[in-house]
CSV table of C-alpha atoms in Angstrom, one decimal:
chain,number,residue,atom,x,y,z
B,18,MET,CA,109.2,14.2,96.5
B,19,ASN,CA,108.0,15.4,93.1
B,20,ASP,CA,110.7,17.8,91.7
B,21,SER,CA,108.4,19.0,88.9
B,22,PRO,CA,107.4,22.6,89.2
B,23,LEU,CA,103.8,23.5,90.1
B,24,THR,CA,102.0,24.2,86.8
B,25,LEU,CA,99.1,26.4,85.8
B,26,MET,CA,97.4,25.9,82.5
B,27,ALA,CA,94.9,28.4,81.2
B,28,VAL,CA,92.7,27.4,78.2
B,29,HIS,CA,91.4,30.5,76.4
B,30,ALA,CA,89.5,31.0,73.1
B,31,HIS,CA,91.1,34.1,71.5
B,32,PRO,CA,94.2,36.3,71.7
B,33,ASP,CA,93.5,38.9,74.5
B,34,ASP,CA,91.3,36.6,76.6
B,35,GLU,CA,94.3,35.6,78.6
B,36,ALA,CA,94.8,39.2,79.7
B,37,THR,CA,91.2,40.2,80.7
B,38,GLY,CA,90.2,37.0,82.6
B,39,THR,CA,93.4,35.6,84.0
B,40,GLY,CA,96.2,38.1,83.4
B,41,GLY,CA,96.5,38.7,87.1
B,42,VAL,CA,96.8,35.0,88.1
B,43,LEU,CA,99.2,34.3,85.2
B,44,ALA,CA,101.5,37.1,86.3
B,45,ARG,CA,101.2,36.4,90.0
B,46,TYR,CA,101.9,32.7,89.8
B,47,ALA,CA,104.8,33.2,87.3
B,48,ALA,CA,106.3,35.6,89.8
B,49,GLU,CA,106.0,32.9,92.5
B,50,GLY,CA,107.9,30.3,90.4
B,51,VAL,CA,104.9,28.4,89.0
B,52,ARG,CA,105.2,27.2,85.4
B,53,THR,CA,102.5,28.9,83.4
B,54,VAL,CA,101.1,27.5,80.2
B,55,LEU,CA,98.6,29.3,77.9
B,56,VAL,CA,96.6,27.4,75.4
B,57,THR,CA,94.9,29.7,72.8
B,58,CYS,CA,92.3,27.8,70.8
B,59,THR,CA,91.6,30.2,67.8
B,60,ASP,CA,93.5,32.6,65.6
B,61,GLY,CA,91.3,35.6,66.5
B,62,GLY,CA,90.6,36.3,62.8
B,63,CYS,CA,87.1,37.6,63.6
B,64,GLY,CA,88.6,40.5,65.6
B,65,ASP,CA,88.9,44.1,64.5
B,66,GLY,CA,91.2,44.9,61.6
B,67,PRO,CA,93.5,47.9,61.3
B,68,GLY,CA,91.5,51.1,61.9
B,69,GLY,CA,88.8,49.2,63.7
B,70,VAL,CA,87.3,47.6,60.5
B,71,LYS,CA,84.8,44.9,61.5
B,72,PRO,CA,84.4,41.4,60.2
B,73,GLY,CA,82.3,41.4,57.1
B,74,ASP,CA,83.1,45.0,56.3
B,75,PRO,CA,85.1,45.9,53.2
B,76,GLY,CA,88.8,45.6,53.8
B,77,HIS,CA,88.5,43.1,56.7
B,78,ASP,CA,91.1,40.4,56.0
B,79,PRO,CA,90.8,37.5,58.6
B,80,ALA,CA,94.2,36.1,57.7
B,81,ALA,CA,95.9,39.5,58.2
B,82,VAL,CA,94.0,40.1,61.5
B,83,ALA,CA,95.1,36.6,62.7
B,84,ARG,CA,98.7,37.5,62.0
B,85,MET,CA,98.4,40.8,63.8
B,86,ARG,CA,96.8,39.2,66.8
B,87,ARG,CA,99.4,36.5,67.0
B,88,GLU,CA,102.1,39.2,67.4
B,89,GLU,CA,100.0,41.0,70.0
B,90,LEU,CA,99.5,37.7,71.9
B,91,ALA,CA,103.3,37.1,71.9
B,92,ALA,CA,103.7,40.6,73.4
B,93,SER,CA,101.1,39.9,76.0
B,94,CYS,CA,102.8,36.7,77.0
B,95,ASP,CA,106.1,38.5,77.4
B,96,VAL,CA,104.4,41.0,79.7
B,97,LEU,CA,102.7,38.3,81.8
B,98,LYS,CA,105.9,36.2,81.9
B,99,ILE,CA,103.9,33.2,80.5
B,100,GLY,CA,106.3,30.3,80.2
B,101,HIS,CA,104.7,28.4,77.4
B,102,LEU,CA,102.3,29.4,74.6
B,103,GLU,CA,100.4,26.7,72.7
B,104,MET,CA,98.1,27.6,69.8
B,105,LEU,CA,95.5,25.3,68.4
B,106,ASP,CA,94.9,27.7,65.6
B,107,TYR,CA,91.3,26.9,64.8
B,108,ALA,CA,89.5,29.6,62.9
B,109,ASP,CA,87.7,32.2,65.1
B,110,SER,CA,84.0,31.5,65.0
B,111,GLY,CA,82.8,35.0,65.7
B,112,MET,CA,79.9,35.9,67.9
B,113,MET,CA,76.9,33.6,68.3
B,114,GLY,CA,74.7,33.6,65.1
B,115,TRP,CA,77.4,34.9,62.8
B,116,PRO,CA,77.9,33.0,59.5
B,117,THR,CA,81.5,32.3,60.6
B,118,ASN,CA,80.1,29.9,63.2
B,119,ASP,CA,79.7,27.3,60.5
B,120,ALA,CA,82.6,28.2,58.3
B,121,PRO,CA,85.0,25.3,57.5
B,122,GLY,CA,87.7,25.0,60.1
B,123,SER,CA,85.9,27.2,62.7
B,124,PHE,CA,86.4,26.2,66.3
B,125,TRP,CA,82.6,26.1,66.9
B,126,ARG,CA,82.0,23.4,64.2
B,127,THR,CA,85.1,21.3,65.2
B,128,PRO,CA,84.0,18.0,66.8
B,129,VAL,CA,84.6,18.2,70.5
B,130,GLU,CA,86.5,14.9,70.5
B,131,GLU,CA,89.0,16.3,68.0
B,132,GLY,CA,89.8,19.4,69.9
B,133,ALA,CA,89.8,17.5,73.2
B,134,ALA,CA,92.3,14.9,71.8
B,135,ARG,CA,94.7,17.7,70.9
B,136,LEU,CA,94.3,19.4,74.2
B,137,ALA,CA,94.7,16.0,76.0
B,138,GLU,CA,98.2,15.7,74.4
B,139,LEU,CA,99.1,19.1,75.9
B,140,LEU,CA,97.7,18.1,79.3
B,141,THR,CA,99.7,14.9,79.3
B,142,ARG,CA,102.9,16.8,78.3
B,143,TYR,CA,102.6,19.6,80.9
B,144,ARG,CA,100.7,17.7,83.6
B,145,PRO,CA,99.2,20.9,85.1
B,146,ASP,CA,98.3,21.0,88.8
B,147,VAL,CA,95.6,23.7,88.1
B,148,VAL,CA,93.6,24.1,84.9
B,149,VAL,CA,91.5,27.3,84.3
B,150,THR,CA,88.9,27.8,81.5
B,151,TYR,CA,85.4,29.2,81.1
B,152,ASP,CA,82.1,28.0,82.4
B,153,GLU,CA,79.6,26.0,80.3
B,154,ASN,CA,78.1,29.2,78.9
B,155,GLY,CA,81.5,30.7,78.0
B,156,PHE,CA,80.8,33.4,80.6
B,157,TYR,CA,78.6,35.4,78.2
B,158,GLY,CA,77.6,32.9,75.5
B,159,HIS,CA,80.4,33.3,73.0
B,160,PRO,CA,80.6,30.1,70.9
B,161,ASP,CA,84.4,29.8,71.1
B,162,HIS,CA,84.4,30.2,74.9
B,163,ILE,CA,81.7,27.5,75.2
B,164,GLN,CA,83.7,25.2,72.9
B,165,ALA,CA,86.9,25.9,75.0
B,166,ASN,CA,85.0,24.7,78.1
B,167,ARG,CA,83.7,21.6,76.2
B,168,ILE,CA,87.1,20.5,74.9
B,169,THR,CA,88.8,21.2,78.3
B,170,MET,CA,86.4,19.0,80.3
B,171,ALA,CA,86.4,16.3,77.6
B,172,ALA,CA,90.3,16.4,77.4
B,173,LEU,CA,90.6,15.9,81.2
B,174,GLU,CA,88.5,12.8,80.9
B,175,MET,CA,90.9,11.4,78.3
B,176,THR,CA,93.8,11.6,80.8
B,177,ASP,CA,94.7,10.1,84.1
B,178,LEU,CA,95.3,13.6,85.6
B,179,THR,CA,93.4,15.0,88.5
B,180,PRO,CA,94.2,18.7,88.6
B,181,LYS,CA,92.2,21.4,90.4
B,182,VAL,CA,89.9,22.7,87.7
B,183,TYR,CA,88.4,26.2,87.8
B,184,TRP,CA,86.0,28.2,85.7
B,185,THR,CA,86.4,31.9,85.4
B,186,THR,CA,83.5,34.0,86.6
B,187,ALA,CA,82.7,37.4,88.1
B,188,PRO,CA,80.8,38.4,91.3
B,189,ARG,CA,77.5,40.2,90.7
B,190,SER,CA,78.8,42.9,93.0
B,191,MET,CA,81.7,43.6,90.6
B,192,MET,CA,79.5,43.5,87.6
B,193,GLN,CA,77.3,46.2,89.2
B,194,ARG,CA,80.5,48.3,90.0
B,195,PHE,CA,81.7,47.7,86.4
B,196,GLY,CA,78.4,49.2,85.1
B,197,GLU,CA,78.9,52.2,87.3
B,198,VAL,CA,82.4,52.8,86.1
B,199,MET,CA,81.3,52.4,82.5
B,200,ARG,CA,78.8,55.2,82.9
B,201,GLU,CA,81.4,57.3,84.7
B,202,PHE,CA,84.0,57.0,82.0
B,203,GLY,CA,81.8,56.5,79.0
B,204,GLY,CA,79.2,59.2,79.5
B,205,GLU,CA,75.5,58.6,79.0
B,206,ALA,CA,74.7,55.3,77.2
B,207,PRO,CA,71.4,54.3,75.7
B,208,GLU,CA,69.3,52.1,77.9
B,209,PRO,CA,69.6,48.5,76.8
B,210,ASP,CA,66.4,46.7,75.6
B,211,PRO,CA,64.8,44.5,78.3
B,212,ALA,CA,66.1,41.3,76.8
B,213,GLU,CA,69.7,42.6,76.7
B,214,ALA,CA,69.4,43.9,80.3
B,215,ALA,CA,68.1,40.6,81.5
B,216,ALA,CA,71.0,38.8,79.8
B,217,LEU,CA,73.6,41.1,81.3
B,218,ALA,CA,72.0,40.6,84.7
B,219,GLU,CA,72.7,36.9,84.4
B,220,ILE,CA,76.4,37.3,83.8
B,221,GLY,CA,78.6,36.1,86.6
B,222,LEU,CA,77.4,34.7,89.9
B,223,PRO,CA,76.1,35.8,93.3
B,224,ASP,CA,79.1,36.6,95.5
B,225,ASP,CA,78.4,33.7,97.9
B,226,GLU,CA,78.6,31.1,95.0
B,227,ILE,CA,82.2,32.1,94.1
B,228,THR,CA,84.7,29.6,95.6
B,229,THR,CA,88.0,31.4,94.9
B,230,TRP,CA,89.0,35.0,95.2
B,231,VAL,CA,92.6,35.7,94.2
B,232,ASP,CA,94.2,39.1,94.9
B,233,THR,CA,96.2,40.1,91.9
B,234,SER,CA,96.3,43.8,92.6
B,235,ALA,CA,100.1,43.8,92.9
B,236,PHE,CA,100.2,42.7,89.2
B,237,GLY,CA,97.6,45.2,88.0
B,238,GLY,CA,100.3,47.0,86.0
B,239,GLN,CA,101.3,43.9,84.1
B,240,LYS,CA,97.6,43.0,83.5
B,241,PHE,CA,97.0,46.5,82.1
B,242,ASP,CA,100.1,46.4,79.9
B,243,ALA,CA,99.1,42.9,78.6
B,244,LEU,CA,95.7,44.2,77.6
B,245,ALA,CA,97.4,47.2,76.0
B,246,ALA,CA,99.4,44.8,73.8
B,247,HIS,CA,96.0,43.9,72.3
B,248,ALA,CA,95.0,47.5,71.6
B,249,SER,CA,93.9,46.8,68.0
B,250,GLN,CA,90.8,45.3,69.5
B,251,GLY,CA,88.2,48.0,70.0
B,252,GLU,CA,86.5,46.2,73.0
B,253,ASN,CA,89.7,46.7,75.0
B,254,ILE,CA,89.9,50.4,74.5
B,255,PHE,CA,87.4,51.1,77.3
B,256,PHE,CA,89.6,49.3,79.9
B,257,LEU,CA,92.6,51.2,78.8
B,258,LYS,CA,90.8,54.5,79.1
B,259,LEU,CA,90.5,53.8,82.8
B,260,GLY,CA,94.2,54.2,83.4
B,261,GLN,CA,96.2,51.7,85.4
B,262,GLU,CA,95.1,52.8,88.9
B,263,LYS,CA,91.4,52.7,88.2
B,264,PHE,CA,91.8,49.5,86.1
B,265,THR,CA,93.6,47.8,89.0
B,266,GLU,CA,91.0,49.0,91.5
B,267,LEU,CA,88.2,47.4,89.3
B,268,MET,CA,90.0,44.3,88.2
B,269,GLY,CA,92.6,43.6,90.9
B,270,VAL,CA,90.8,40.5,92.2
B,271,GLU,CA,90.2,37.5,89.9
B,272,THR,CA,87.4,35.1,90.8
B,273,PHE,CA,86.7,31.5,89.9
B,274,VAL,CA,84.4,28.6,90.7
B,275,ARG,CA,86.3,25.4,91.6
B,276,VAL,CA,84.7,22.5,89.8
B,277,GLN,CA,87.2,19.7,90.4
B,278,ASP,CA,89.5,19.2,93.4
B,279,ALA,CA,91.3,16.2,95.0
B,280,THR,CA,93.0,18.3,97.7
B,281,GLY,CA,90.1,18.9,100.1
B,282,ALA,CA,91.2,22.5,100.5
B,283,PRO,CA,88.3,24.4,102.1
B,284,VAL,CA,86.4,27.1,100.3
B,285,PRO,CA,86.2,30.0,99.9
B,286,GLU,CA,89.9,30.1,99.1
B,287,ASN,CA,92.3,32.8,98.0
B,288,ASP,CA,94.8,30.7,96.1
B,289,LEU,CA,94.4,28.4,93.1
B,290,PHE,CA,97.1,26.2,94.6
B,291,ALA,CA,95.6,25.9,98.0
B,292,GLY,CA,96.2,22.3,99.2
B,293,LEU,CA,99.0,21.8,96.7
B,294,ARG,CA,101.8,23.7,98.6
């Protein structure tokens, strides 16, 4: 018998990504005695500064933002009871097309083999049974999310490990409901241009293509509080406006696509560790 604890490793791009996409599973599995490991690839320096100042605006200090976000990340990890935090500390690349994509030290311009080798060391150290990261498009095309997918899949090939591997996603039915809630809580919003609307329509997957639906509603409070720990980031404010009850109603199930599996567990499944316990 293997006495090592079951281990979940989540590979994320920025501080706060752990809360929005996987806060529920991280909290749930920690409560079940699973060892949880969070790898955060960038320093988050392209996030909002104090007072909501944006990258490139006067007064935005990426180094200061990175320090602030590191403190917020530590607080989020405490809320979610994450057992181990590993930071690769690459420079935040910003959104696709920003000059920061090609800045020295940015995650986006880091050779995949370099990032993968560093992650492979962590995989070998922790030997996770389950690995979670983004899909090949980084869910919505963010360069650092795409790079996180690339280094994760490359790192796995550098090891002898055969964990179950999942990519985060969202069902189209939930994305539709999310849009309704945004209008309900945000008032009238301008109509997006056709290209933007088409891009939004492609986010997530049809419900029947999702392999894994994990009920994390019992941990909605922890997920909400973890996101609140990152309240400096303006994009999180909308979720916090919902209040814990509505937030949990909307985000109390986390969904994934299983892309690697040696257990033969049937899908659809409701447990990332199906076939392992």
